[in-house]
Amino acid sequence: MLKAVLFDMDGVIVDTEPLHHKAYKFMFSEVGIKVSDVMYEGFTGQSTHAICSFLCKNFKLKQSPQELVQLKRDRFTKLFHEDDALQLLHGVEELIKDYHASGLTLVLASSASMFTINNVTKRFGLDQYFSTKLSLSTTVSAMARDWMISYCVS
């Protein structure tokens, strides 16, 4: 019998990639660098800090990686609250509500930062449905990640 459902966030509940892309483009412009589409595509799946560390080293920037992270995060937050294009993916709200009403334990586990996870669940009123929210954005081994997910659903 099904007792719990584990949701990923990006691509399942929302698609924040267009906002991240806009925020990165803003950051690139602010620090005066040109990042090709090919280089940007290579960032897929990496943390913001890893990307900013790479940019600082590759472009010999005077800013620290943390300064770039903050610049990008500030812009993302502004877009997150102002860009009406960000919506829940079709049908997901009803699915979450139905699962919750059926007594299933709902867990949200994402490679996004807790900052982004919390922004999404608050913006769309989803906090009440998830018993646990996990950010797997920190560097953890696959084994540790699997253990955390298993722990949350057991």
CSV table of N, CA, C and O in Angstrom, one decimal, residues 9 13 88 93 96-97 100 106-108 114-134:
chain,number,residue,atom,x,y,z
A,9,MET,N,11.0,19.1,-7.4
A,9,MET,CA,10.3,20.4,-7.5
A,9,MET,C,10.4,20.9,-9.0
A,9,MET,O,9.4,21.1,-9.6
A,13,ILE,N,6.8,20.3,-10.2
A,13,ILE,CA,5.9,21.2,-9.6
A,13,ILE,C,5.9,22.6,-10.4
A,13,ILE,O,4.8,23.1,-10.7
A,88,LEU,N,2.5,27.0,-11.5
A,88,LEU,CA,2.6,25.6,-11.2
A,88,LEU,C,2.4,24.8,-12.6
A,88,LEU,O,1.6,25.3,-13.4
A,93,GLU,N,-1.2,20.9,-8.8
A,93,GLU,CA,-1.9,21.3,-7.6
A,93,GLU,C,-3.0,20.4,-7.2
A,93,GLU,O,-3.1,20.0,-6.0
A,96,ILE,N,-1.4,17.1,-5.8
A,96,ILE,CA,-0.9,17.3,-4.5
A,96,ILE,C,-2.0,17.3,-3.5
A,96,ILE,O,-2.0,16.6,-2.4
A,97,LYS,N,-3.1,18.0,-3.8
A,97,LYS,CA,-4.2,18.1,-2.9
A,97,LYS,C,-4.9,16.8,-2.7
A,97,LYS,O,-5.3,16.4,-1.6
A,100,HIS,N,-2.8,14.4,-0.6
A,100,HIS,CA,-2.8,14.9,0.8
A,100,HIS,C,-4.1,14.5,1.4
A,100,HIS,O,-4.2,13.9,2.5
A,106,LEU,N,3.5,13.5,2.0
A,106,LEU,CA,4.1,14.1,0.9
A,106,LEU,C,5.5,14.7,1.3
A,106,LEU,O,5.5,15.5,2.2
A,107,VAL,N,6.5,14.4,0.5
A,107,VAL,CA,7.9,14.9,0.7
A,107,VAL,C,8.3,15.7,-0.5
A,107,VAL,O,8.1,15.1,-1.6
A,108,LEU,N,8.9,16.8,-0.3
A,108,LEU,CA,9.5,17.6,-1.4
A,108,LEU,C,11.0,17.5,-1.3
A,108,LEU,O,11.5,18.0,-0.3
A,114,MET,N,17.2,25.6,-0.3
A,114,MET,CA,16.0,25.7,0.6
A,114,MET,C,15.3,27.1,0.3
A,114,MET,O,14.1,27.2,0.4
A,115,PHE,N,16.1,28.1,0.1
A,115,PHE,CA,15.6,29.4,-0.2
A,115,PHE,C,14.6,29.3,-1.4
A,115,PHE,O,13.5,29.8,-1.3
A,116,THR,N,15.0,28.6,-2.5
A,116,THR,CA,14.1,28.5,-3.6
A,116,THR,C,12.9,27.6,-3.3
A,116,THR,O,11.7,27.9,-3.6
A,117,ILE,N,13.1,26.5,-2.6
A,117,ILE,CA,12.1,25.6,-2.3
A,117,ILE,C,11.0,26.3,-1.4
A,117,ILE,O,9.8,26.2,-1.7
A,118,ASN,N,11.5,27.0,-0.4
A,118,ASN,CA,10.5,27.8,0.5
A,118,ASN,C,9.8,28.8,-0.3
A,118,ASN,O,8.6,29.1,-0.1
A,119,ASN,N,10.5,29.5,-1.2
A,119,ASN,CA,9.8,30.5,-2.0
A,119,ASN,C,8.7,29.9,-2.9
A,119,ASN,O,7.6,30.5,-3.0
A,120,VAL,N,8.9,28.8,-3.5
A,120,VAL,CA,7.9,28.1,-4.3
A,120,VAL,C,6.7,27.6,-3.5
A,120,VAL,O,5.6,27.9,-3.8
A,121,THR,N,7.0,27.0,-2.4
A,121,THR,CA,5.9,26.4,-1.6
A,121,THR,C,5.0,27.6,-1.0
A,121,THR,O,3.8,27.4,-0.9
A,122,LYS,N,5.7,28.7,-0.6
A,122,LYS,CA,4.9,29.8,-0.1
A,122,LYS,C,4.1,30.5,-1.1
A,122,LYS,O,3.0,30.9,-0.9
A,123,ARG,N,4.8,30.8,-2.3
A,123,ARG,CA,4.1,31.5,-3.4
A,123,ARG,C,2.8,30.8,-3.8
A,123,ARG,O,1.8,31.4,-4.1
A,124,PHE,N,2.9,29.5,-3.9
A,124,PHE,CA,1.7,28.7,-4.4
A,124,PHE,C,0.9,28.1,-3.3
A,124,PHE,O,0.0,27.3,-3.6
A,125,GLY,N,1.2,28.4,-2.0
A,125,GLY,CA,0.4,27.9,-0.9
A,125,GLY,C,0.5,26.4,-0.7
A,125,GLY,O,-0.5,25.7,-0.4
A,126,LEU,N,1.6,25.8,-0.9
A,126,LEU,CA,1.8,24.4,-0.8
A,126,LEU,C,2.4,23.9,0.5
A,126,LEU,O,2.5,22.7,0.7
A,127,ASP,N,2.9,24.8,1.3
A,127,ASP,CA,3.6,24.4,2.6
A,127,ASP,C,2.7,23.4,3.4
A,127,ASP,O,3.3,22.4,3.9
A,128,GLN,N,1.5,23.6,3.5
A,128,GLN,CA,0.6,22.8,4.3
A,128,GLN,C,0.5,21.3,3.9
A,128,GLN,O,0.1,20.4,4.6
A,129,TYR,N,0.9,21.0,2.6
A,129,TYR,CA,0.7,19.7,2.1
A,129,TYR,C,2.0,18.8,2.3
A,129,TYR,O,1.9,17.6,2.2
A,130,PHE,N,3.1,19.4,2.5
A,130,PHE,CA,4.4,18.7,2.6
A,130,PHE,C,4.8,18.5,4.0
A,130,PHE,O,5.0,19.5,4.7
A,131,SER,N,5.0,17.3,4.4
A,131,SER,CA,5.5,17.0,5.8
A,131,SER,C,7.0,17.3,5.9
A,131,SER,O,7.4,17.7,7.0
A,132,THR,N,7.7,17.2,4.8
A,132,THR,CA,9.1,17.4,4.8
A,132,THR,C,9.5,18.0,3.5
A,132,THR,O,9.0,17.7,2.5
A,133,LYS,N,10.5,19.0,3.6
A,133,LYS,CA,11.1,19.6,2.5
A,133,LYS,C,12.6,19.4,2.6
A,133,LYS,O,13.2,19.7,3.7
A,134,LEU,N,13.3,18.9,1.6
A,134,LEU,CA,14.7,18.7,1.6
A,134,LEU,C,15.4,19.4,0.4
A,134,LEU,O,14.9,19.3,-0.7
